[in-house]
JSON list of C-alpha atoms in Angstrom, two decimals:
[
{"chain": "A", "resi": 30, "resn": "GLN", "atom": "CA", "xyz": [82.91, 69.59, 194.56]},
{"chain": "A", "resi": 31, "resn": "ARG", "atom": "CA", "xyz": [86.58, 70.47, 195.09]},
{"chain": "A", "resi": 32, "resn": "ILE", "atom": "CA", "xyz": [87.76, 67.16, 193.59]},
{"chain": "A", "resi": 33, "resn": "HIS", "atom": "CA", "xyz": [85.44, 67.67, 190.62]},
{"chain": "A", "resi": 34, "resn": "GLU", "atom": "CA", "xyz": [86.71, 71.19, 190.02]},
{"chain": "A", "resi": 35, "resn": "LYS", "atom": "CA", "xyz": [90.34, 70.11, 190.30]},
{"chain": "A", "resi": 36, "resn": "TRP", "atom": "CA", "xyz": [90.29, 66.93, 188.23]},
{"chain": "A", "resi": 37, "resn": "VAL", "atom": "CA", "xyz": [87.34, 67.08, 185.85]},
{"chain": "A", "resi": 38, "resn": "ARG", "atom": "CA", "xyz": [87.53, 69.70, 183.15]},
{"chain": "A", "resi": 39, "resn": "LEU", "atom": "CA", "xyz": [84.65, 70.34, 180.78]},
{"chain": "A", "resi": 40, "resn": "ASP", "atom": "CA", "xyz": [86.34, 73.20, 178.98]},
{"chain": "A", "resi": 41, "resn": "SER", "atom": "CA", "xyz": [86.09, 72.94, 175.20]},
{"chain": "A", "resi": 42, "resn": "ALA", "atom": "CA", "xyz": [89.10, 73.68, 172.99]},
{"chain": "A", "resi": 43, "resn": "ASN", "atom": "CA", "xyz": [89.21, 76.99, 171.17]},
{"chain": "A", "resi": 44, "resn": "PHE", "atom": "CA", "xyz": [87.85, 76.80, 167.61]},
{"chain": "A", "resi": 45, "resn": "TYR", "atom": "CA", "xyz": [91.25, 77.60, 166.06]},
{"chain": "A", "resi": 46, "resn": "GLU", "atom": "CA", "xyz": [92.82, 74.64, 167.82]},
{"chain": "A", "resi": 47, "resn": "THR", "atom": "CA", "xyz": [90.62, 72.05, 166.12]},
{"chain": "A", "resi": 48, "resn": "ARG", "atom": "CA", "xyz": [91.51, 69.95, 163.06]},
{"chain": "A", "resi": 49, "resn": "VAL", "atom": "CA", "xyz": [88.25, 70.83, 161.32]},
{"chain": "A", "resi": 50, "resn": "PHE", "atom": "CA", "xyz": [89.16, 74.50, 161.45]},
{"chain": "A", "resi": 51, "resn": "TRP", "atom": "CA", "xyz": [92.58, 73.93, 159.89]},
{"chain": "A", "resi": 52, "resn": "TYR", "atom": "CA", "xyz": [91.24, 71.56, 157.23]},
{"chain": "A", "resi": 53, "resn": "THR", "atom": "CA", "xyz": [88.67, 74.20, 156.33]},
{"chain": "A", "resi": 54, "resn": "ILE", "atom": "CA", "xyz": [91.33, 76.92, 156.13]},
{"chain": "A", "resi": 55, "resn": "VAL", "atom": "CA", "xyz": [93.68, 74.80, 153.96]},
{"chain": "A", "resi": 56, "resn": "GLY", "atom": "CA", "xyz": [90.79, 73.73, 151.71]},
{"chain": "A", "resi": 57, "resn": "THR", "atom": "CA", "xyz": [89.64, 77.33, 151.26]},
{"chain": "A", "resi": 58, "resn": "VAL", "atom": "CA", "xyz": [93.16, 78.60, 150.47]},
{"chain": "A", "resi": 59, "resn": "VAL", "atom": "CA", "xyz": [93.81, 75.80, 147.95]},
{"chain": "A", "resi": 60, "resn": "SER", "atom": "CA", "xyz": [90.43, 76.39, 146.30]},
{"chain": "A", "resi": 61, "resn": "ALA", "atom": "CA", "xyz": [91.09, 80.13, 146.09]},
{"chain": "A", "resi": 62, "resn": "LEU", "atom": "CA", "xyz": [94.54, 79.52, 144.55]},
{"chain": "A", "resi": 63, "resn": "LEU", "atom": "CA", "xyz": [93.05, 77.13, 141.99]},
{"chain": "A", "resi": 64, "resn": "ILE", "atom": "CA", "xyz": [90.35, 79.63, 141.06]},
{"chain": "A", "resi": 65, "resn": "VAL", "atom": "CA", "xyz": [92.88, 82.49, 140.77]},
{"chain": "A", "resi": 66, "resn": "GLY", "atom": "CA", "xyz": [95.19, 80.27, 138.66]},
{"chain": "A", "resi": 67, "resn": "PHE", "atom": "CA", "xyz": [92.32, 79.28, 136.38]},
{"chain": "A", "resi": 68, "resn": "VAL", "atom": "CA", "xyz": [91.23, 82.92, 135.95]},
{"chain": "A", "resi": 69, "resn": "LEU", "atom": "CA", "xyz": [94.82, 83.99, 135.18]},
{"chain": "A", "resi": 70, "resn": "LEU", "atom": "CA", "xyz": [95.22, 81.18, 132.63]},
{"chain": "A", "resi": 71, "resn": "TRP", "atom": "CA", "xyz": [91.88, 82.01, 131.03]},
{"chain": "A", "resi": 72, "resn": "ASN", "atom": "CA", "xyz": [92.78, 85.71, 130.94]},
{"chain": "A", "resi": 73, "resn": "ARG", "atom": "CA", "xyz": [96.12, 84.95, 129.25]},
{"chain": "A", "resi": 74, "resn": "THR", "atom": "CA", "xyz": [94.39, 82.74, 126.68]},
{"chain": "A", "resi": 75, "resn": "LEU", "atom": "CA", "xyz": [91.85, 85.46, 125.90]},
{"chain": "A", "resi": 76, "resn": "LYS", "atom": "CA", "xyz": [94.60, 88.06, 125.67]},
{"chain": "A", "resi": 77, "resn": "ASN", "atom": "CA", "xyz": [96.51, 85.90, 123.16]},
{"chain": "A", "resi": 78, "resn": "GLN", "atom": "CA", "xyz": [93.35, 85.42, 121.09]},
{"chain": "A", "resi": 79, "resn": "VAL", "atom": "CA", "xyz": [92.69, 89.16, 121.07]},
{"chain": "A", "resi": 80, "resn": "MET", "atom": "CA", "xyz": [96.30, 89.85, 120.01]},
{"chain": "A", "resi": 81, "resn": "GLN", "atom": "CA", "xyz": [96.07, 87.23, 117.25]},
{"chain": "A", "resi": 82, "resn": "ARG", "atom": "CA", "xyz": [92.79, 88.58, 115.90]},
{"chain": "A", "resi": 83, "resn": "THR", "atom": "CA", "xyz": [94.07, 92.14, 116.12]},
{"chain": "A", "resi": 84, "resn": "GLU", "atom": "CA", "xyz": [97.10, 91.10, 114.05]},
{"chain": "A", "resi": 85, "resn": "GLU", "atom": "CA", "xyz": [94.81, 89.43, 111.50]},
{"chain": "A", "resi": 86, "resn": "VAL", "atom": "CA", "xyz": [92.73, 92.59, 111.22]},
{"chain": "A", "resi": 87, "resn": "ARG", "atom": "CA", "xyz": [95.90, 94.67, 110.87]},
{"chain": "A", "resi": 88, "resn": "GLN", "atom": "CA", "xyz": [97.22, 92.34, 108.14]},
{"chain": "A", "resi": 89, "resn": "ASN", "atom": "CA", "xyz": [93.89, 92.57, 106.29]},
{"chain": "A", "resi": 90, "resn": "GLU", "atom": "CA", "xyz": [94.01, 96.33, 106.58]},
{"chain": "A", "resi": 91, "resn": "VAL", "atom": "CA", "xyz": [97.58, 96.43, 105.23]},
{"chain": "A", "resi": 92, "resn": "GLY", "atom": "CA", "xyz": [96.55, 94.16, 102.34]},
{"chain": "A", "resi": 93, "resn": "LEU", "atom": "CA", "xyz": [93.58, 96.35, 101.47]},
{"chain": "A", "resi": 94, "resn": "GLU", "atom": "CA", "xyz": [95.76, 99.46, 101.63]},
{"chain": "A", "resi": 95, "resn": "ALA", "atom": "CA", "xyz": [98.23, 97.77, 99.26]},
{"chain": "A", "resi": 96, "resn": "LEU", "atom": "CA", "xyz": [95.45, 96.91, 96.81]},
{"chain": "A", "resi": 97, "resn": "LEU", "atom": "CA", "xyz": [94.15, 100.46, 97.00]},
{"chain": "A", "resi": 98, "resn": "GLU", "atom": "CA", "xyz": [97.67, 101.77, 96.43]},
{"chain": "A", "resi": 99, "resn": "LEU", "atom": "CA", "xyz": [98.05, 99.52, 93.36]},
{"chain": "A", "resi": 100, "resn": "TYR", "atom": "CA", "xyz": [94.68, 100.67, 92.04]},
{"chain": "A", "resi": 101, "resn": "GLU", "atom": "CA", "xyz": [95.25, 104.40, 92.56]},
{"chain": "A", "resi": 102, "resn": "HIS", "atom": "CA", "xyz": [98.84, 104.52, 91.27]},
{"chain": "A", "resi": 103, "resn": "SER", "atom": "CA", "xyz": [99.27, 105.53, 87.64]},
{"chain": "A", "resi": 104, "resn": "TYR", "atom": "CA", "xyz": [101.70, 103.34, 85.70]},
{"chain": "A", "resi": 105, "resn": "SER", "atom": "CA", "xyz": [103.54, 104.10, 82.49]},
{"chain": "A", "resi": 106, "resn": "SER", "atom": "CA", "xyz": [104.71, 100.55, 81.71]},
{"chain": "A", "resi": 107, "resn": "ILE", "atom": "CA", "xyz": [104.30, 96.88, 82.59]},
{"chain": "A", "resi": 108, "resn": "GLN", "atom": "CA", "xyz": [107.79, 96.99, 84.12]},
{"chain": "A", "resi": 109, "resn": "GLU", "atom": "CA", "xyz": [106.67, 99.74, 86.53]},
{"chain": "A", "resi": 110, "resn": "ILE", "atom": "CA", "xyz": [103.60, 97.70, 87.53]},
{"chain": "A", "resi": 111, "resn": "ILE", "atom": "CA", "xyz": [105.80, 94.66, 88.19]},
{"chain": "A", "resi": 112, "resn": "GLU", "atom": "CA", "xyz": [108.32, 96.63, 90.25]},
{"chain": "A", "resi": 113, "resn": "HIS", "atom": "CA", "xyz": [105.64, 98.33, 92.32]},
{"chain": "A", "resi": 114, "resn": "SER", "atom": "CA", "xyz": [103.77, 95.04, 92.88]},
{"chain": "A", "resi": 115, "resn": "PHE", "atom": "CA", "xyz": [106.93, 93.29, 94.00]},
{"chain": "A", "resi": 116, "resn": "GLU", "atom": "CA", "xyz": [107.80, 96.15, 96.31]},
{"chain": "A", "resi": 117, "resn": "LEU", "atom": "CA", "xyz": [104.38, 95.83, 97.97]},
{"chain": "A", "resi": 118, "resn": "MET", "atom": "CA", "xyz": [104.69, 92.04, 98.10]},
{"chain": "A", "resi": 119, "resn": "LEU", "atom": "CA", "xyz": [108.03, 92.26, 99.90]},
{"chain": "A", "resi": 120, "resn": "ARG", "atom": "CA", "xyz": [106.62, 94.77, 102.36]},
{"chain": "A", "resi": 121, "resn": "LEU", "atom": "CA", "xyz": [103.55, 92.63, 103.09]},
{"chain": "A", "resi": 122, "resn": "THR", "atom": "CA", "xyz": [105.31, 89.29, 103.41]},
{"chain": "A", "resi": 123, "resn": "HIS", "atom": "CA", "xyz": [108.60, 90.51, 104.92]},
{"chain": "A", "resi": 124, "resn": "SER", "atom": "CA", "xyz": [110.38, 88.49, 102.23]},
{"chain": "A", "resi": 125, "resn": "ARG", "atom": "CA", "xyz": [114.00, 88.75, 101.17]},
{"chain": "A", "resi": 126, "resn": "PHE", "atom": "CA", "xyz": [113.27, 88.13, 97.50]},
{"chain": "A", "resi": 127, "resn": "GLY", "atom": "CA", "xyz": [110.55, 87.32, 95.02]},
{"chain": "A", "resi": 128, "resn": "TYR", "atom": "CA", "xyz": [110.43, 86.22, 91.42]},
{"chain": "A", "resi": 129, "resn": "LEU", "atom": "CA", "xyz": [108.13, 86.19, 88.46]},
{"chain": "A", "resi": 130, "resn": "ALA", "atom": "CA", "xyz": [108.64, 83.37, 85.99]},
{"chain": "A", "resi": 131, "resn": "PHE", "atom": "CA", "xyz": [106.83, 83.02, 82.70]},
{"chain": "A", "resi": 132, "resn": "ASP", "atom": "CA", "xyz": [106.37, 79.44, 81.59]},
{"chain": "A", "resi": 133, "resn": "ASP", "atom": "CA", "xyz": [107.01, 80.14, 77.94]},
{"chain": "A", "resi": 134, "resn": "GLN", "atom": "CA", "xyz": [109.91, 80.64, 75.53]},
{"chain": "A", "resi": 135, "resn": "GLU", "atom": "CA", "xyz": [110.73, 84.09, 76.89]},
{"chain": "A", "resi": 136, "resn": "GLY", "atom": "CA", "xyz": [111.62, 82.60, 80.28]},
{"chain": "A", "resi": 137, "resn": "LEU", "atom": "CA", "xyz": [111.90, 85.72, 82.39]},
{"chain": "A", "resi": 138, "resn": "ILE", "atom": "CA", "xyz": [112.78, 85.37, 86.04]},
{"chain": "A", "resi": 139, "resn": "TYR", "atom": "CA", "xyz": [112.35, 88.61, 87.92]},
{"chain": "A", "resi": 140, "resn": "VAL", "atom": "CA", "xyz": [114.30, 88.53, 91.19]},
{"chain": "A", "resi": 141, "resn": "ILE", "atom": "CA", "xyz": [114.18, 91.25, 93.80]},
{"chain": "A", "resi": 142, "resn": "ASN", "atom": "CA", "xyz": [117.02, 91.44, 96.27]},
{"chain": "A", "resi": 143, "resn": "SER", "atom": "CA", "xyz": [116.04, 93.06, 99.52]},
{"chain": "A", "resi": 144, "resn": "LYS", "atom": "CA", "xyz": [118.90, 93.17, 101.98]},
{"chain": "A", "resi": 145, "resn": "GLN", "atom": "CA", "xyz": [118.25, 94.15, 105.59]},
{"chain": "A", "resi": 146, "resn": "ASP", "atom": "CA", "xyz": [120.99, 96.80, 105.50]},
{"chain": "A", "resi": 147, "resn": "THR", "atom": "CA", "xyz": [119.49, 98.68, 102.55]},
{"chain": "A", "resi": 148, "resn": "ILE", "atom": "CA", "xyz": [116.32, 100.73, 102.56]},
{"chain": "A", "resi": 149, "resn": "VAL", "atom": "CA", "xyz": [115.60, 100.49, 98.84]},
{"chain": "A", "resi": 150, "resn": "PRO", "atom": "CA", "xyz": [115.65, 96.96, 97.36]},
{"chain": "A", "resi": 151, "resn": "SER", "atom": "CA", "xyz": [117.62, 96.29, 94.20]},
{"chain": "A", "resi": 152, "resn": "TYR", "atom": "CA", "xyz": [115.96, 94.59, 91.22]},
{"chain": "A", "resi": 153, "resn": "THR", "atom": "CA", "xyz": [117.55, 92.05, 88.94]},
{"chain": "A", "resi": 154, "resn": "ASN", "atom": "CA", "xyz": [116.07, 90.70, 85.72]},
{"chain": "A", "resi": 155, "resn": "GLN", "atom": "CA", "xyz": [117.30, 87.39, 84.41]},
{"chain": "A", "resi": 156, "resn": "HIS", "atom": "CA", "xyz": [116.26, 86.57, 80.84]},
{"chain": "A", "resi": 157, "resn": "LEU", "atom": "CA", "xyz": [116.37, 82.97, 79.69]},
{"chain": "A", "resi": 158, "resn": "PRO", "atom": "CA", "xyz": [115.90, 83.08, 75.89]},
{"chain": "A", "resi": 159, "resn": "GLY", "atom": "CA", "xyz": [115.77, 79.29, 75.56]},
{"chain": "A", "resi": 160, "resn": "GLY", "atom": "CA", "xyz": [112.99, 78.96, 78.09]},
{"chain": "A", "resi": 161, "resn": "LEU", "atom": "CA", "xyz": [113.09, 77.56, 81.59]},
{"chain": "A", "resi": 162, "resn": "ASP", "atom": "CA", "xyz": [114.97, 74.32, 82.09]},
{"chain": "A", "resi": 163, "resn": "ARG", "atom": "CA", "xyz": [112.44, 71.66, 83.13]},
{"chain": "A", "resi": 164, "resn": "HIS", "atom": "CA", "xyz": [115.03, 69.95, 85.35]},
{"chain": "A", "resi": 165, "resn": "THR", "atom": "CA", "xyz": [115.31, 73.01, 87.57]},
{"chain": "A", "resi": 166, "resn": "ILE", "atom": "CA", "xyz": [111.59, 73.59, 88.01]},
{"chain": "A", "resi": 167, "resn": "GLY", "atom": "CA", "xyz": [110.71, 73.36, 91.68]},
{"chain": "A", "resi": 168, "resn": "PHE", "atom": "CA", "xyz": [107.66, 74.60, 93.53]},
{"chain": "A", "resi": 169, "resn": "TRP", "atom": "CA", "xyz": [106.75, 77.15, 90.87]},
{"chain": "A", "resi": 170, "resn": "GLY", "atom": "CA", "xyz": [106.39, 74.29, 88.39]},
{"chain": "A", "resi": 171, "resn": "ASP", "atom": "CA", "xyz": [104.23, 72.39, 90.89]},
{"chain": "A", "resi": 172, "resn": "ALA", "atom": "CA", "xyz": [102.06, 75.46, 91.34]},
{"chain": "A", "resi": 173, "resn": "VAL", "atom": "CA", "xyz": [101.59, 75.81, 87.58]},
{"chain": "A", "resi": 174, "resn": "ARG", "atom": "CA", "xyz": [100.82, 72.09, 87.12]},
{"chain": "A", "resi": 175, "resn": "ARG", "atom": "CA", "xyz": [98.33, 72.06, 90.00]},
{"chain": "A", "resi": 176, "resn": "GLY", "atom": "CA", "xyz": [96.84, 75.44, 89.12]},
{"chain": "A", "resi": 177, "resn": "LYS", "atom": "CA", "xyz": [96.89, 76.54, 92.76]},
{"chain": "A", "resi": 178, "resn": "PRO", "atom": "CA", "xyz": [99.34, 78.03, 95.27]},
{"chain": "A", "resi": 179, "resn": "VAL", "atom": "CA", "xyz": [102.09, 75.90, 96.75]},
{"chain": "A", "resi": 180, "resn": "ILE", "atom": "CA", "xyz": [103.13, 76.83, 100.29]},
{"chain": "A", "resi": 181, "resn": "SER", "atom": "CA", "xyz": [105.86, 75.33, 102.47]},
{"chain": "A", "resi": 182, "resn": "ASN", "atom": "CA", "xyz": [106.69, 76.31, 106.03]},
{"chain": "A", "resi": 183, "resn": "ASN", "atom": "CA", "xyz": [109.74, 74.02, 106.01]},
{"chain": "A", "resi": 184, "resn": "TYR", "atom": "CA", "xyz": [111.34, 74.56, 102.62]},
{"chain": "A", "resi": 185, "resn": "SER", "atom": "CA", "xyz": [114.42, 72.39, 103.09]},
{"chain": "A", "resi": 186, "resn": "VAL", "atom": "CA", "xyz": [112.24, 69.34, 103.87]},
{"chain": "A", "resi": 187, "resn": "SER", "atom": "CA", "xyz": [109.65, 70.05, 101.16]},
{"chain": "A", "resi": 188, "resn": "ASN", "atom": "CA", "xyz": [112.19, 70.78, 98.42]},
{"chain": "A", "resi": 189, "resn": "PRO", "atom": "CA", "xyz": [115.57, 69.32, 99.46]},
{"chain": "A", "resi": 190, "resn": "GLY", "atom": "CA", "xyz": [117.17, 70.04, 96.07]},
{"chain": "A", "resi": 191, "resn": "HIS", "atom": "CA", "xyz": [116.08, 73.70, 96.23]},
{"chain": "A", "resi": 192, "resn": "LYS", "atom": "CA", "xyz": [114.92, 73.43, 92.63]},
{"chain": "A", "resi": 193, "resn": "GLY", "atom": "CA", "xyz": [113.40, 76.47, 91.04]},
{"chain": "A", "resi": 194, "resn": "VAL", "atom": "CA", "xyz": [115.08, 79.07, 93.24]},
{"chain": "A", "resi": 195, "resn": "PRO", "atom": "CA", "xyz": [118.31, 80.93, 92.49]},
{"chain": "A", "resi": 196, "resn": "THR", "atom": "CA", "xyz": [121.23, 79.17, 94.20]},
{"chain": "A", "resi": 197, "resn": "ARG", "atom": "CA", "xyz": [122.22, 82.20, 96.26]},
{"chain": "A", "resi": 198, "resn": "TYR", "atom": "CA", "xyz": [118.95, 81.84, 98.20]},
{"chain": "A", "resi": 199, "resn": "GLY", "atom": "CA", "xyz": [119.70, 78.37, 99.56]},
{"chain": "A", "resi": 200, "resn": "ASN", "atom": "CA", "xyz": [118.74, 79.20, 103.15]},
{"chain": "A", "resi": 201, "resn": "ILE", "atom": "CA", "xyz": [115.02, 79.68, 102.56]},
{"chain": "A", "resi": 202, "resn": "THR", "atom": "CA", "xyz": [112.77, 78.80, 105.50]},
{"chain": "A", "resi": 203, "resn": "ARG", "atom": "CA", "xyz": [109.26, 79.44, 104.18]},
{"chain": "A", "resi": 204, "resn": "TYR", "atom": "CA", "xyz": [108.16, 79.52, 100.57]},
{"chain": "A", "resi": 205, "resn": "MET", "atom": "CA", "xyz": [104.99, 80.44, 98.72]},
{"chain": "A", "resi": 206, "resn": "ASN", "atom": "CA", "xyz": [104.31, 80.33, 95.00]},
{"chain": "A", "resi": 207, "resn": "VAL", "atom": "CA", "xyz": [101.08, 81.56, 93.44]},
{"chain": "A", "resi": 208, "resn": "PRO", "atom": "CA", "xyz": [100.40, 80.80, 89.77]},
{"chain": "A", "resi": 209, "resn": "ILE", "atom": "CA", "xyz": [98.57, 83.45, 87.77]},
{"chain": "A", "resi": 210, "resn": "PHE", "atom": "CA", "xyz": [96.78, 82.34, 84.63]},
{"chain": "A", "resi": 211, "resn": "SER", "atom": "CA", "xyz": [95.49, 84.34, 81.70]},
{"chain": "A", "resi": 212, "resn": "MET", "atom": "CA", "xyz": [93.31, 82.08, 79.55]},
{"chain": "A", "resi": 213, "resn": "ASN", "atom": "CA", "xyz": [95.31, 78.84, 79.33]},
{"chain": "A", "resi": 214, "resn": "LYS", "atom": "CA", "xyz": [98.67, 80.53, 79.77]}
]
């Protein structure tokens, strides 16, 4: 009995000293970290989608307010309508300039200069009595020929010669041109 008690031990190891326990702990912690990481990633994705849709709704609201403002404003001349429309366009698109070109013998290019350091943009009219030179027609000519808007998010690649835009605006990044037709004109 004494030899058995001294040399033979039937004590079992404590549960926290076993490999199974530690494998279970490590597996649980890794699984919890993966689940938390997935939830955080999913939450960030949903937050970005909500911000994007909120911005879209805000842009739509701003556009509708601009249309309402155009509708409710009383105008005394075509020139006043053009100036007010361009002012709204610059505000909505955060553009530095805009132009209105008539594809006829009058050849009017209406350029609006909006510098960041000025609150009120300055307006410049450029009359071309001989019409618009066909060699300088860029995207606005493409828009008229196609009968639909032309949009470029990389202007220097899309129009390397910068045709159709005043030379002082050579550093354009994004460009949009929308043709407006009345009958066949």
